[in-house]
XYZ file of C-alpha atoms in Angstrom:
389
model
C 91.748 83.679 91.907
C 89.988 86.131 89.234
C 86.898 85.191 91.196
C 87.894 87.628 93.788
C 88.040 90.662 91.300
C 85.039 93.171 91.309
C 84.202 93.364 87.629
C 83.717 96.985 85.817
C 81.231 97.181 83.400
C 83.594 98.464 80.019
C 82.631 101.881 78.661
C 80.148 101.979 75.630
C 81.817 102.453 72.245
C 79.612 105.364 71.287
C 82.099 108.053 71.830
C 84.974 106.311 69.405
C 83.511 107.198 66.288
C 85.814 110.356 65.623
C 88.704 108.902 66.380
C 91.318 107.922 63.772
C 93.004 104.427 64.380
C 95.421 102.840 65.465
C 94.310 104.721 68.759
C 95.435 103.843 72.621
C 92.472 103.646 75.085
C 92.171 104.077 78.808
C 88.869 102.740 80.073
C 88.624 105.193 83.416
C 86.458 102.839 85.474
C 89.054 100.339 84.864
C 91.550 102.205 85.567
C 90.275 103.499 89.343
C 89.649 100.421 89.520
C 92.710 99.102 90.195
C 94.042 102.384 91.342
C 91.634 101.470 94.256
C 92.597 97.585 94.152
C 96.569 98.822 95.006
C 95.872 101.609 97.528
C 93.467 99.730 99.654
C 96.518 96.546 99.773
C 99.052 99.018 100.497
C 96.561 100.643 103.130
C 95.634 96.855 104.598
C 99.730 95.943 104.666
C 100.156 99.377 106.693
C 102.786 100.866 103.970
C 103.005 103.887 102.117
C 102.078 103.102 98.262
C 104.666 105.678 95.571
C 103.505 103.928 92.309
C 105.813 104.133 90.032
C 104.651 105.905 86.786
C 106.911 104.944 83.788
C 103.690 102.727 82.727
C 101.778 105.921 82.269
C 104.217 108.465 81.931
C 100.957 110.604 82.023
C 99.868 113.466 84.310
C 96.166 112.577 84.855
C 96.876 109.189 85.321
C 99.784 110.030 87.678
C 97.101 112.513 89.882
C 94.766 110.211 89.937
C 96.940 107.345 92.306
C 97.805 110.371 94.012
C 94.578 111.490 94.615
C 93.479 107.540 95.567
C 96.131 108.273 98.765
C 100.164 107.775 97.354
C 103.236 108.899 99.025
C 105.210 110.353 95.851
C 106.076 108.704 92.764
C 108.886 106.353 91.178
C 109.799 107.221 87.744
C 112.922 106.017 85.955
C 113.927 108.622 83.561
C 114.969 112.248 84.773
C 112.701 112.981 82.061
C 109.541 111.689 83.989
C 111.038 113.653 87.099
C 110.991 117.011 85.472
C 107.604 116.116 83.960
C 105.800 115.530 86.819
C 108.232 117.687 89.030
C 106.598 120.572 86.665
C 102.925 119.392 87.494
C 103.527 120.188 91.047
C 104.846 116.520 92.326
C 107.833 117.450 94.528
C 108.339 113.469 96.343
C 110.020 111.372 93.446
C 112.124 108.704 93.759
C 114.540 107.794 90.117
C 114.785 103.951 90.778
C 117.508 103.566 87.991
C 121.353 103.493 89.478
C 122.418 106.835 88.942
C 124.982 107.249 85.926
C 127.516 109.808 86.680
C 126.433 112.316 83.847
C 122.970 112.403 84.983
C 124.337 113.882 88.617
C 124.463 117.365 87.241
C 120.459 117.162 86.009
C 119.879 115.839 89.100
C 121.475 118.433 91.470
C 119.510 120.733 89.316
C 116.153 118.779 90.170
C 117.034 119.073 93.995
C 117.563 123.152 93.603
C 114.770 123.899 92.448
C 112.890 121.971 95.358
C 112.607 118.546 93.910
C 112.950 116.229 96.936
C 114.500 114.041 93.931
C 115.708 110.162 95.562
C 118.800 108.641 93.660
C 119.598 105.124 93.999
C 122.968 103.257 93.637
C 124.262 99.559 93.889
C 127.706 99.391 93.752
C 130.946 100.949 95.451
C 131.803 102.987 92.814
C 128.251 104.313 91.923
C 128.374 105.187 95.163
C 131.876 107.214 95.135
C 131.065 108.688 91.910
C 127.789 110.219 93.373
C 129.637 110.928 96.742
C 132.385 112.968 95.268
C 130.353 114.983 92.950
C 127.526 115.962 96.489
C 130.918 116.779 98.112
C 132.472 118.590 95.601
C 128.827 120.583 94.936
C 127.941 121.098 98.895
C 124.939 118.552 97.968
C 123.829 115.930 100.765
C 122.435 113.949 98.109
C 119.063 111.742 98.894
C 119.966 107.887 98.429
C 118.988 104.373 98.677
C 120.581 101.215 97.746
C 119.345 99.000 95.806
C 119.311 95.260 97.078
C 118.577 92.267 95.006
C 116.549 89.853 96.558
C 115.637 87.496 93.629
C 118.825 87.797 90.921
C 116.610 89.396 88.570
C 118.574 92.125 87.903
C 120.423 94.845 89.192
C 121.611 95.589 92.908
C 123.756 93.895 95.896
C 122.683 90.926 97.674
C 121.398 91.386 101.276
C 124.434 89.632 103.211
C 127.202 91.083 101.098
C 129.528 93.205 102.446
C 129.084 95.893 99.538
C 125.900 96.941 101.404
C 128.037 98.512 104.380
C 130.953 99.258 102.521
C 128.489 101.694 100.024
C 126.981 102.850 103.055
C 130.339 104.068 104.418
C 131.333 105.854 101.000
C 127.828 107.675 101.440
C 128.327 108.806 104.897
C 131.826 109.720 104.614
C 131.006 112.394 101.765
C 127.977 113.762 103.708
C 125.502 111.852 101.738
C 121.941 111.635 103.204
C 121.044 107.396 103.684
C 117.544 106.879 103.602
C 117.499 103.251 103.107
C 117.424 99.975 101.009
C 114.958 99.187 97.982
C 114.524 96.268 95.871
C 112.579 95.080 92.694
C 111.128 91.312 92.482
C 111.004 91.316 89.038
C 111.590 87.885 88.647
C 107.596 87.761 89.659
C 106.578 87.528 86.134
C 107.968 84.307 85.508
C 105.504 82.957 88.101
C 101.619 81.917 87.716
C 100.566 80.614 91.288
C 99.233 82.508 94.286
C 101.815 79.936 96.727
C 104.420 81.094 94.410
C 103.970 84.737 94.258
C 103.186 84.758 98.091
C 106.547 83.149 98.921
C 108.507 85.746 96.243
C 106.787 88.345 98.280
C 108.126 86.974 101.494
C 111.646 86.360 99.928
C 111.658 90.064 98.578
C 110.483 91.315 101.965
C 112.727 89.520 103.974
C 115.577 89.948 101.903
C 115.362 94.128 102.027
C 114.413 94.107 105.597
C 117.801 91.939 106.528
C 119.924 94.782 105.094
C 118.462 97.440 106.343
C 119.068 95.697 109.856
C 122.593 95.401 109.168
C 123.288 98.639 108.375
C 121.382 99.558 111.448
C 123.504 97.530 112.859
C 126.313 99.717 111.948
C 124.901 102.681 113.143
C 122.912 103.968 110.024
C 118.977 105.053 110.469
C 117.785 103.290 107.347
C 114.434 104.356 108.005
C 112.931 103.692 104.330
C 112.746 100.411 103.832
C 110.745 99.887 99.399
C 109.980 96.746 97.901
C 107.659 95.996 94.792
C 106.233 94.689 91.638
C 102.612 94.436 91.096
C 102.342 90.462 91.611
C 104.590 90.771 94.723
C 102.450 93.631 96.053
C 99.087 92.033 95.251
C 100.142 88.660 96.235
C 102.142 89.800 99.905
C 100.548 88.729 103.570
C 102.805 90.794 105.376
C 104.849 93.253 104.877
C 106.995 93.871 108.670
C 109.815 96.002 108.533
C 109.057 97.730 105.092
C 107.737 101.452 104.495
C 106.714 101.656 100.994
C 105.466 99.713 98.363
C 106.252 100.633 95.045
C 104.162 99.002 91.188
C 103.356 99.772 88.383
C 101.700 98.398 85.943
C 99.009 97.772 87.959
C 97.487 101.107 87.195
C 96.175 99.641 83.632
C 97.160 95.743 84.047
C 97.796 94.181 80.472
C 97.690 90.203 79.375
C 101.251 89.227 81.524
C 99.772 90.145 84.489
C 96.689 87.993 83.353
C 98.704 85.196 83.234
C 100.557 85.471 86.308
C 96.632 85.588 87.828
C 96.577 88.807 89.519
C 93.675 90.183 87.312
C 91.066 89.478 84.800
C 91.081 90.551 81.047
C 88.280 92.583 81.899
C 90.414 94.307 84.197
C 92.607 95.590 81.656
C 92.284 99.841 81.133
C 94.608 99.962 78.496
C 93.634 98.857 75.105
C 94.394 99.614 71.390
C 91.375 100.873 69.195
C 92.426 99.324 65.460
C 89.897 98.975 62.481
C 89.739 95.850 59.752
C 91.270 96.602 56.661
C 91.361 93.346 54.879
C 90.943 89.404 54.904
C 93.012 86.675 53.516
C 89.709 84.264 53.221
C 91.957 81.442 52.815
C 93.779 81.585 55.674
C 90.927 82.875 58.473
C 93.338 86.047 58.854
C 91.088 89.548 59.324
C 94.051 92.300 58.575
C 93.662 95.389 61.186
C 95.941 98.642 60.912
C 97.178 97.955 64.825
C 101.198 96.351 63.676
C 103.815 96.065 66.057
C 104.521 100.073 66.173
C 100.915 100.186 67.629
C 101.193 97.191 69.769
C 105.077 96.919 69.921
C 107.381 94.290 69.663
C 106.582 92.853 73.593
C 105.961 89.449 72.996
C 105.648 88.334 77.007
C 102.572 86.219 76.474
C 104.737 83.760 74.239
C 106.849 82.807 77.523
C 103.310 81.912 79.726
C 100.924 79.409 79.785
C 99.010 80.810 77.300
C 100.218 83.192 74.458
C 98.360 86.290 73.257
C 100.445 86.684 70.122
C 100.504 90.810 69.863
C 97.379 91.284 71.727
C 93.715 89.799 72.786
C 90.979 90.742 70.283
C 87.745 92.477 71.761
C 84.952 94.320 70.277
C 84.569 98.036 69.943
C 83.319 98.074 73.569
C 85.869 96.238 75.176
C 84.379 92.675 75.625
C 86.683 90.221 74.884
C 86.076 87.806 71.842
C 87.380 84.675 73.454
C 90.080 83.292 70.574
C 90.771 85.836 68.745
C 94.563 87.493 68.832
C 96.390 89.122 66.490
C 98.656 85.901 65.381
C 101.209 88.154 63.717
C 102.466 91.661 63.137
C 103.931 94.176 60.629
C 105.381 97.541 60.885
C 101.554 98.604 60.271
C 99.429 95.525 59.524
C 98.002 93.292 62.678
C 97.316 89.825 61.501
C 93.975 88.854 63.644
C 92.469 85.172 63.630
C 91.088 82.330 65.972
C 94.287 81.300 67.665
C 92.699 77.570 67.784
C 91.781 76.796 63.761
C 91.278 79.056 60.969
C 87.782 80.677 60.955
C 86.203 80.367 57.629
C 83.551 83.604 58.188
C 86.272 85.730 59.528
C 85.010 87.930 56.710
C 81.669 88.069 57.856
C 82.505 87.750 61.254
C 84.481 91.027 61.152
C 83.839 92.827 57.936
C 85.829 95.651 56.579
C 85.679 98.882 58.411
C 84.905 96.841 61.551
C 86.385 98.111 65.074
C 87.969 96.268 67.593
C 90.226 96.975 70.564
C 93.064 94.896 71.255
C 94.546 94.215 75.263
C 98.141 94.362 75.225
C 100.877 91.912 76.053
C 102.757 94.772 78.176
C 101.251 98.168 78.887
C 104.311 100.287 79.515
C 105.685 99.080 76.087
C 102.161 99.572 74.305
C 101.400 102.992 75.488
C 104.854 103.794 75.154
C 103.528 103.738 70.689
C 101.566 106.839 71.283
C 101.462 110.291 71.987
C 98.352 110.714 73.350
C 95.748 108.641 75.501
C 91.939 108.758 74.678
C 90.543 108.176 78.259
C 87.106 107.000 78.562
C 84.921 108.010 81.141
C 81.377 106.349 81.859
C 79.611 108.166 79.264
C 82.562 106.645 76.324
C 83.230 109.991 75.375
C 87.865 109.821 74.905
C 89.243 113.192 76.484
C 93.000 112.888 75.478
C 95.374 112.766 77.800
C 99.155 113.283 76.553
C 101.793 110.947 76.828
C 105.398 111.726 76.686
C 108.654 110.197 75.516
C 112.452 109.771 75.775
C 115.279 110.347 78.179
């Protein structure tokens, strides 16, 4: 399958000299890359593409999918909304079941011109965001959420809970714009038959409610499904409007085991240096630890596990073998994952620089303030990151 994937030469290392580690990385090329990759599936499946940006949380990165051809954004904290909604991004759609506190931020969002989208998945979600629109004169945006795989959150395509929100929405005045779902159960799987027929499942599944509430007299006309492998892996996608992913902006080592990229697809990366051996023991310590890498240990549930990340040199070539093995609060164990190396020490001598792929790149970027993007030339422009709720 990775034979399929146009390979980008990795920036040169030249420009990382003033940087400080433990540093986070963005290799551009890689990163429009598979900006490029998405847009041109959504394009081909004839949908609208609103990535959803809670693996960046970062403006640049964010204008850049836009600027590849998306329809608006998914975010899910208010706190991305008012982020980007400040940067001039007025489509958004908060793909988190609206709590009933949050309604006042909201309604706040949606007078000052955000075309904010709220999502809900049960009947009294739904009455708690009813009565507040009706008691504020708001015709609130919404969607609900179906679940098509038992992943997580949302109400199964056949129940009756689908109409019965529905009614609760039109009733108060509420604006229904459709049905979305999430196949998140997508990373458990490895295959290209597998992910295809989640696709198809996730598709179908969406598509059948928003046919019975049509049914019933409600327009429904957004039909949004997603997850990078469903998206990547999907032959058709009839009856659905928008496709919404992620991760697929930077890819990390999960998606590299489900097999929808390569490890040299991977823009996200953490630039660490080597601080110490243990001879003995084939370790090389590094100062990337778990609050560099964090604590997402998804590899360890796949085929084959990363440990806290996938060792590469300063350029970004991956040094087949070597992960970090373990992790403090700010040590990185590194070694050959196979056997002990005996010249670890001269393999990778003190003040040596390496980058390390990540297991998950929302949770890894989510360590740092700040991005060092890397154009063509390897010189890192920063690019802030933000945090919190």
């Amino acid at each position: 399958m990775h034979s399929q994937h146009t390979r980008v030469t990795p920036p040169e290392a030249s420009g990382l000299a003033t940087l400080d580690t433990p540093a986070a990385l963005i290799s551009v090329p890689r990163m429009q890359h598979n900006i490029a990759r998405m847009q041109a599936q959504a394009d081909a499946l004839g949908v609208g593409l609103r990535p959803h940006v809670k693996t960046s949380k970062c403006t640049p990165v964010t204008q850049a999918q836009l600027a590849a051809g998306a329809r608006g954004i998914t975010v899910s904290t208010l706190k991305e909304a008012e982020h980007f909604f400040a940067a001039g991004i007025t489509d958004i759609l908060y793909a988190v079941c609206i709590a009933p506190h949050r309604l006042p931020q909201a309604l706040t969002l949606r007078r000052r011109g955000c075309q904010l989208k709220l999502i809900t998945d049960s009947v009294e979600g739904a009455q708690a965001l009813a009565d507040y629109g009706r008691q504020q004169g708001e015709a609130f945006d919404v969607l609900i959420e179906i679940d098509t795989d038992g992943h997580r959150s949302g109400i199964k395509p056949d129940s009756p809970a689908v109409l019965a929100v529905a009614e609760i929405l039109r009733q108060a005045g509420m604006s229904l714009l459709g049905v979305l779902t999430h196949a998140g159960s997508s990373y458990e799987l490895n295959t290209p038959e597998a992910l295809t027929a989640l696709a198809e499942q996730e598709r179908a599944g969406c598509v059948l409610a928003a046919e019975r509430l049509r049914s019933q007299g409600f327009a429904c006309p957004v039909v949004s499904v997603g997850s990078t492998p469903t998206a990547l892996a999907a032959g058709h996608l009839h009856g659905v409007t928008e496709l919404r992913a992620g991760v697929y902006v930077f890819f990390d080592l999960v998606m590299h085991n489900i097999g929808v990229c390569a490890q040299e697809d991977i823009a996200l990366s953490v630039l660490t240096t080597v601080i110490g051996h243990q001879r003995d023991k084939g370790w090389a310590i590094v100062d990337a630890g778990w609050m560099a890498m964090s604590r997402d240990r998804g590899t360890a549930r796949q085929q084959q596990d990363f440990g806290y990340g996938q060792a590469c040199d300063e350029a970004g070539r991956p040094l087949p073998g070597y992960v970090l093995i373990g992790a403090n609060q700010e040590h990185g164990i590194l070694a050959c994952a196979a056997e002990p190396d005996p010249d670890i020490e001269t393999r990778f001598p003190i003040g040596t620089r390496l980058r390390i792929l990540p297991n998950h790149a929302c949770a890894t970027g989510a360590q740092f303030p700040v991005y060092h993007a890397l154009a063509e030339d390897g010189q890192p422009q920063p690019w802030s990151r933000f945090h919190g709720w």
